[in-house]
Amino acid sequence: MTIADTRANTFVQSAVLVADREVRMRLRSKAFIVSSAILLLAVIASIVAGSIFGASASSSVTRVAVVGDSGSFAQVASLDVTEADSVGAAEQLVRAGDVEAAIVPGDGPTGIRILALEEAPSALVQLLSVTPEVSLLEPADQNGSLAYLVGLGFGIVFFMAATLFGTTIAQSVVEEKASRVVEILMSAISARALLAGKVIGNTVLAFGQIVLIAAAAIVGLVVTGQDALLGDLGPSIVWFVVFFAVGFVLLAALFASAAALVSRQEDIGSVTTPVMMLVMIPYFLIVFAWDNDLVLTIMSYVPFSAPIGMPMRVYLGTAEWWEPLLSLVVIIATTVVVVLLGSRIYSNSLLRTGARVKILDALRG
């Protein structure tokens, strides 16, 4: 075994030890467990609520009485039909409250008329109205309201997970630096191994949380009978998990390297604000421009917004089969560059205490 192989093995072992320490510390944190549980319950609750409201809407049945040939107009699933022998009998049923309205023969163009007490049921009027033929030149592949909720869901999950784990990494770095624990750690392992362990450990936790949320969403859709929605949403969920796993490595490296520039907890906000903006901008874009194909296309190829933009385009059906692969290559290449630069900043800043270290000084070493 060469010296290079020995160093590589030592680096990997050190990174694994740090990652294991990060995972154990987070799993023992009540704040982490509670926040993860709240996010998971919110996803499950939204799916169950959608199922309940959808079922109540579909189960709304209008009770009507029909006379003679007018019954042919009432043969739809959302009507509870009671046959009456005459118009008078149908009127009595309406007055008695046994039915909400009656469909009886009429002299108008449709040949029928509706009898009701104070106001005709709007659902019944719409069902019996003549709808003109409609031809859509550019039909939408998905329901607009549902598409908005899907985009909002991707944005919220990405924003919360990236913010939670990113700030945790930043606080950990500054805490170790302020307490001088980092000096002890670096006497045993390299700064790059320490950074790699922090990034890997928190990425594993973030990825596990996202996978758990995705699994809960899939199970919830199956249990509540929303299989049709699962068929449309499944591929975009898979791509979201994949893009998040890579994108979080990029963000974790940025949070860690930015936090290494300062030595006090009070200064974390000043150095991590630019990174937080990179997380917040995609969230606001998906909220306000979820149906703008140009904005979504640009988001799909920007590394910081691709974890939201590309899965959304996959769901909407506006992305070609090769576009997620190309976007993934772009984000992986960007992540490699950011990790290399971040590790240099992290290594050159970690042992500097006192005033904030300038980025150019950290890059030059």
Coordinates of C-alpha atoms in Angstrom, one line a residue:
M1 CA 0.0 0.0 0.0
T2 CA 1.4 3.4 -1.0
I3 CA 1.5 6.5 1.1
A4 CA -1.3 8.0 -1.0
D5 CA -3.5 5.0 -0.3
T6 CA -2.8 5.3 3.4
R7 CA -3.8 8.9 3.4
A8 CA -6.9 8.2 1.4
N9 CA -8.0 5.5 3.9
T10 CA -7.2 7.8 6.8
F11 CA -9.3 10.6 5.2
V12 CA -12.3 8.3 4.6
Q13 CA -12.1 6.8 8.1
S14 CA -11.9 10.3 9.7
A15 CA -14.8 11.6 7.6
V16 CA -16.9 8.6 8.5
L17 CA -16.2 9.1 12.2
V18 CA -17.2 12.8 12.0
A19 CA -20.4 11.9 10.0
D20 CA -21.3 9.3 12.6
R21 CA -20.9 11.8 15.3
E22 CA -23.1 14.3 13.5
V23 CA -25.8 11.8 12.9
R24 CA -25.8 10.7 16.6
M25 CA -25.9 14.2 17.9
R26 CA -28.8 15.2 15.7
L27 CA -30.9 12.1 16.5
R28 CA -30.5 12.9 20.2
S29 CA -31.7 16.4 19.6
K30 CA -35.4 16.9 20.6
A31 CA -35.7 20.0 18.4
F32 CA -34.7 17.9 15.3
I33 CA -37.1 15.1 16.2
V34 CA -40.0 17.5 16.8
S35 CA -39.4 19.5 13.7
S36 CA -39.2 16.4 11.6
A37 CA -42.3 15.0 13.1
I38 CA -44.2 18.2 12.5
L39 CA -43.1 18.3 8.8
L40 CA -44.1 14.6 8.3
L41 CA -47.5 15.1 10.0
A42 CA -48.2 18.2 7.8
V43 CA -47.6 16.2 4.7
I44 CA -49.8 13.3 5.8
A45 CA -52.5 15.7 7.0
S46 CA -52.6 17.6 3.7
I47 CA -53.1 14.3 1.8
V48 CA -55.8 13.1 4.2
A49 CA -57.6 16.5 4.0
G50 CA -57.5 16.4 0.2
S51 CA -59.0 12.9 0.2
I52 CA -61.8 13.9 2.7
F53 CA -62.7 17.1 0.8
G54 CA -62.6 15.3 -2.5
A55 CA -64.8 12.5 -1.2
S56 CA -67.3 15.0 0.3
A57 CA -67.5 16.9 -3.0
S58 CA -68.0 13.7 -5.1
S59 CA -70.6 12.3 -2.7
S60 CA -72.8 15.4 -2.8
V61 CA -76.0 14.0 -4.4
T62 CA -79.0 16.2 -5.3
R63 CA -82.4 14.6 -4.6
V64 CA -84.9 15.3 -7.5
A65 CA -88.3 14.1 -8.6
V66 CA -89.0 13.4 -12.3
V67 CA -92.2 13.1 -14.3
G68 CA -92.6 11.0 -17.4
D69 CA -90.0 11.4 -20.2
S70 CA -88.1 14.2 -18.2
G71 CA -86.5 11.3 -16.3
S72 CA -84.1 10.8 -19.2
F73 CA -82.4 14.1 -18.3
A74 CA -81.7 13.0 -14.8
Q75 CA -79.8 9.8 -15.4
V76 CA -76.5 11.0 -13.9
A77 CA -74.5 9.7 -11.0
S78 CA -74.9 12.9 -8.9
L79 CA -78.7 12.8 -8.8
D80 CA -80.9 10.8 -6.5
V81 CA -84.0 10.3 -8.6
T82 CA -87.6 9.7 -7.4
E83 CA -90.2 9.1 -10.0
A84 CA -93.6 10.9 -9.7
D85 CA -96.8 10.1 -11.5
S86 CA -97.7 13.7 -12.3
V87 CA -96.6 17.2 -12.1
G88 CA -98.8 17.7 -9.0
A89 CA -97.3 14.7 -7.3
A90 CA -93.8 16.0 -8.0
E91 CA -94.8 19.4 -6.6
Q92 CA -96.0 17.8 -3.4
L93 CA -92.7 16.0 -3.0
V94 CA -90.9 19.4 -3.4
R95 CA -93.2 21.1 -0.9
A96 CA -92.8 18.3 1.6
G97 CA -89.0 18.5 1.5
D98 CA -88.7 14.9 0.2
V99 CA -86.7 16.2 -2.8
E100 CA -84.8 19.4 -3.4
A101 CA -86.4 20.0 -6.8
A102 CA -88.4 18.3 -9.6
I103 CA -87.8 17.9 -13.3
V104 CA -91.1 18.1 -15.2
P105 CA -92.1 18.6 -18.8
G106 CA -91.9 22.2 -20.1
D107 CA -92.6 24.3 -23.2
G108 CA -89.1 25.7 -23.5
P109 CA -86.3 24.6 -26.0
T110 CA -85.1 21.9 -23.6
G111 CA -88.6 20.5 -23.1
I112 CA -88.3 20.4 -19.4
R113 CA -88.5 22.8 -16.4
I114 CA -87.4 22.7 -12.8
L115 CA -89.7 23.1 -9.8
A116 CA -88.1 24.3 -6.6
L117 CA -89.3 26.1 -3.4
E118 CA -87.2 29.2 -3.1
E119 CA -84.1 28.7 -5.3
A120 CA -83.2 26.0 -7.8
P121 CA -80.1 23.9 -6.8
S122 CA -77.2 25.4 -8.8
A123 CA -75.6 22.0 -9.3
L124 CA -78.9 20.7 -10.9
V125 CA -79.1 23.8 -13.2
Q126 CA -75.5 23.3 -14.3
L127 CA -76.1 19.6 -15.0
L128 CA -79.2 20.3 -17.1
S129 CA -77.7 23.3 -19.0
V130 CA -76.5 22.9 -22.6
T131 CA -72.8 23.1 -22.7
P132 CA -71.2 24.2 -26.0
E133 CA -68.5 22.2 -27.7
V134 CA -65.0 23.4 -26.5
S135 CA -61.8 22.9 -28.4
L136 CA -58.6 23.8 -26.5
L137 CA -55.6 24.8 -28.6
E138 CA -53.1 24.4 -25.8
P139 CA -54.7 22.1 -23.2
A140 CA -53.1 21.9 -19.8
D141 CA -51.8 18.5 -18.7
Q142 CA -52.6 19.0 -15.1
N143 CA -55.3 20.7 -12.9
G144 CA -54.1 24.3 -12.1
S145 CA -55.0 24.3 -8.4
L146 CA -53.4 20.9 -7.9
A147 CA -50.3 21.9 -9.8
Y148 CA -50.0 25.0 -7.6
L149 CA -50.2 22.8 -4.4
V150 CA -47.6 20.4 -5.8
G151 CA -45.2 23.2 -6.5
L152 CA -45.9 24.8 -3.1
G153 CA -45.2 21.4 -1.4
F154 CA -41.9 21.0 -3.2
G155 CA -40.9 24.5 -2.2
I156 CA -41.9 24.2 1.4
V157 CA -40.1 20.8 1.9
F158 CA -36.9 22.0 0.2
F159 CA -36.9 25.3 2.1
M160 CA -37.5 23.8 5.5
A161 CA -35.1 20.9 5.2
A162 CA -32.3 23.1 3.7
T163 CA -32.8 25.8 6.3
L164 CA -33.0 23.4 9.2
F165 CA -29.9 21.4 8.4
G166 CA -28.0 24.3 6.9
T167 CA -28.3 26.4 10.0
T168 CA -27.5 23.4 12.1
I169 CA -24.2 22.9 10.3
A170 CA -23.3 26.6 10.6
Q171 CA -24.0 26.7 14.3
S172 CA -22.0 23.5 14.8
V173 CA -19.0 24.9 13.0
V174 CA -19.0 28.2 15.0
E175 CA -19.6 26.4 18.3
E176 CA -16.6 24.2 17.7
K177 CA -14.5 27.1 16.6
A178 CA -15.5 29.4 19.6
S179 CA -14.9 26.7 22.2
R180 CA -11.5 25.7 20.7
V181 CA -12.8 22.1 20.2
V182 CA -11.8 22.4 16.6
E183 CA -8.1 22.7 17.6
I184 CA -8.3 19.3 19.3
L185 CA -10.2 17.8 16.4
M186 CA -7.7 19.1 13.9
S187 CA -4.8 17.6 15.9
A188 CA -6.2 14.2 15.0
I189 CA -7.8 14.7 11.6
S190 CA -7.6 17.2 8.7
A191 CA -9.9 20.1 8.2
R192 CA -11.1 18.6 4.9
A193 CA -12.0 15.4 6.6
L194 CA -13.9 17.4 9.3
L195 CA -15.8 19.3 6.6
A196 CA -16.5 16.1 4.6
G197 CA -17.9 14.4 7.7
K198 CA -20.2 17.3 8.6
V199 CA -21.5 17.5 5.1
I200 CA -22.0 13.7 4.7
G201 CA -23.6 13.3 8.1
N202 CA -26.1 16.1 7.7
T203 CA -26.8 15.1 4.1
V204 CA -27.6 11.6 5.2
L205 CA -30.1 13.0 7.8
A206 CA -31.6 15.4 5.3
F207 CA -31.9 12.7 2.6
G208 CA -33.4 10.3 5.1
Q209 CA -36.0 12.9 6.1
I210 CA -36.9 13.6 2.5
V211 CA -37.2 9.9 1.7
L212 CA -39.4 9.4 4.8
I213 CA -41.7 12.3 3.7
A214 CA -41.8 10.9 0.1
A215 CA -42.7 7.4 1.4
A216 CA -45.3 8.8 3.7
A217 CA -46.8 10.8 0.8
I218 CA -46.9 7.7 -1.5
V219 CA -48.5 5.5 1.2
G220 CA -51.0 8.2 2.1
L221 CA -52.1 8.5 -1.5
V222 CA -52.5 4.8 -1.8
V223 CA -54.4 4.3 1.4
T224 CA -56.7 7.2 0.7
G225 CA -57.5 5.9 -2.8
Q226 CA -55.8 8.6 -4.7
D227 CA -53.9 6.2 -7.0
A228 CA -54.6 8.3 -10.1
L229 CA -52.8 11.3 -8.5
L230 CA -49.9 9.0 -7.5
G231 CA -49.4 8.0 -11.1
D232 CA -48.9 11.6 -12.1
L233 CA -47.0 12.7 -9.0
G234 CA -44.7 9.6 -8.5
P235 CA -42.0 10.4 -11.1
S236 CA -41.7 14.0 -9.9
I237 CA -41.3 12.9 -6.3
V238 CA -38.5 10.5 -7.3
W239 CA -36.7 13.3 -9.2
F240 CA -37.2 15.7 -6.2
V241 CA -35.5 13.2 -3.9
V242 CA -32.5 12.7 -6.3
F243 CA -32.0 16.4 -6.9
F244 CA -32.4 17.3 -3.2
A245 CA -29.7 14.8 -2.3
V246 CA -27.1 16.4 -4.7
G247 CA -28.3 20.0 -4.1
F248 CA -28.1 19.7 -0.3
V249 CA -24.4 18.7 -0.5
L250 CA -23.8 22.0 -2.4
L251 CA -25.7 24.0 0.2
A252 CA -24.1 22.2 3.2
A253 CA -20.7 23.0 1.9
L254 CA -21.7 26.7 1.5
F255 CA -23.1 26.9 5.0
A256 CA -20.1 25.2 6.6
S257 CA -17.5 27.3 4.7
A258 CA -19.4 30.5 5.4
A259 CA -19.7 29.8 9.1
A260 CA -15.9 29.1 9.3
L261 CA -15.3 32.8 8.5
V262 CA -16.6 33.9 12.0
S263 CA -15.9 33.0 15.6
R264 CA -19.1 34.0 17.4
Q265 CA -22.7 32.8 17.2
E266 CA -23.9 36.4 16.9
D267 CA -22.1 36.7 13.5
I268 CA -23.6 33.6 11.9
G269 CA -26.4 35.6 10.3
S270 CA -24.1 38.0 8.6
V271 CA -22.2 35.3 6.7
T272 CA -25.0 32.8 6.0
T273 CA -27.5 35.4 4.7
P274 CA -26.3 35.1 1.1
V275 CA -26.7 31.3 1.3
M276 CA -30.1 31.7 2.9
M277 CA -31.1 33.9 -0.1
L278 CA -30.1 31.1 -2.4
V279 CA -32.6 28.9 -0.6
M280 CA -35.4 31.5 -0.3
I281 CA -35.4 32.7 -3.9
P282 CA -36.4 29.3 -5.4
Y283 CA -39.2 29.1 -2.9
F284 CA -40.7 32.5 -3.8
L285 CA -40.3 31.8 -7.5
I286 CA -42.3 28.6 -7.3
V287 CA -45.0 30.3 -5.2
F288 CA -45.4 33.2 -7.7
A289 CA -44.3 31.7 -11.0
W290 CA -45.4 28.1 -10.7
D291 CA -47.2 28.2 -14.1
N292 CA -44.5 30.2 -16.0
D293 CA -42.8 27.8 -18.3
L294 CA -39.8 30.2 -18.9
V295 CA -39.2 30.7 -15.2
L296 CA -39.4 27.0 -14.5
T297 CA -37.1 26.2 -17.3
I298 CA -34.5 28.6 -16.0
M299 CA -34.9 27.3 -12.5
S300 CA -34.4 23.7 -13.8
Y301 CA -30.8 24.5 -14.8
V302 CA -29.8 26.8 -12.0
P303 CA -28.1 24.5 -9.3
F304 CA -29.8 26.2 -6.3
S305 CA -33.3 26.0 -7.8
A306 CA -33.1 22.8 -9.9
P307 CA -34.3 20.6 -6.9
I308 CA -37.7 22.5 -7.2
G309 CA -37.9 23.6 -10.8
M310 CA -37.1 20.3 -12.6
P311 CA -39.4 18.0 -10.5
M312 CA -42.2 20.6 -11.1
R313 CA -41.6 20.5 -14.9
V314 CA -41.6 16.7 -14.8
Y315 CA -45.0 16.8 -13.0
L316 CA -46.4 19.4 -15.5
G317 CA -45.1 17.3 -18.4
T318 CA -43.2 20.2 -19.9
A319 CA -39.7 18.6 -19.6
E320 CA -38.2 16.3 -22.2
W321 CA -36.9 12.9 -21.0
W322 CA -33.3 14.0 -21.3
E323 CA -33.7 17.4 -19.4
P324 CA -33.6 16.0 -15.9
L325 CA -30.4 14.1 -16.7
L326 CA -28.8 17.2 -18.2
S327 CA -29.8 19.3 -15.2
L328 CA -28.5 16.7 -12.8
V329 CA -25.1 16.8 -14.6
V330 CA -25.0 20.6 -14.2
I331 CA -25.8 20.5 -10.5
I332 CA -23.3 17.7 -9.9
A333 CA -20.5 19.7 -11.7
T334 CA -21.4 22.8 -9.8
T335 CA -21.4 20.9 -6.5
V336 CA -17.9 19.6 -7.1
V337 CA -16.6 23.1 -7.8
V338 CA -18.4 24.6 -4.8
V339 CA -17.1 21.8 -2.5
L340 CA -13.5 22.3 -3.6
L341 CA -13.7 26.0 -3.1
G342 CA -15.6 25.6 0.2
S343 CA -13.1 23.2 1.6
R344 CA -10.3 25.6 0.9
I345 CA -12.2 28.5 2.6
Y346 CA -13.1 26.1 5.5
S347 CA -9.5 24.9 5.9
N348 CA -7.9 28.3 5.8
S349 CA -10.5 29.9 8.2
L350 CA -11.1 27.3 10.8
L351 CA -8.2 28.2 13.1
R352 CA -8.5 32.0 12.7
T353 CA -10.3 33.5 15.6
G354 CA -11.3 37.1 16.4
A355 CA -12.4 39.3 13.5
R356 CA -14.3 38.0 10.6
V357 CA -12.1 36.4 7.9
K358 CA -12.4 37.8 4.5
I359 CA -13.3 35.4 1.7
L360 CA -10.3 36.4 -0.5
D361 CA -7.9 35.9 2.5
A362 CA -9.5 32.5 3.1
L363 CA -9.0 31.5 -0.6
R364 CA -5.4 32.7 -0.6
G365 CA -4.7 31.0 2.7

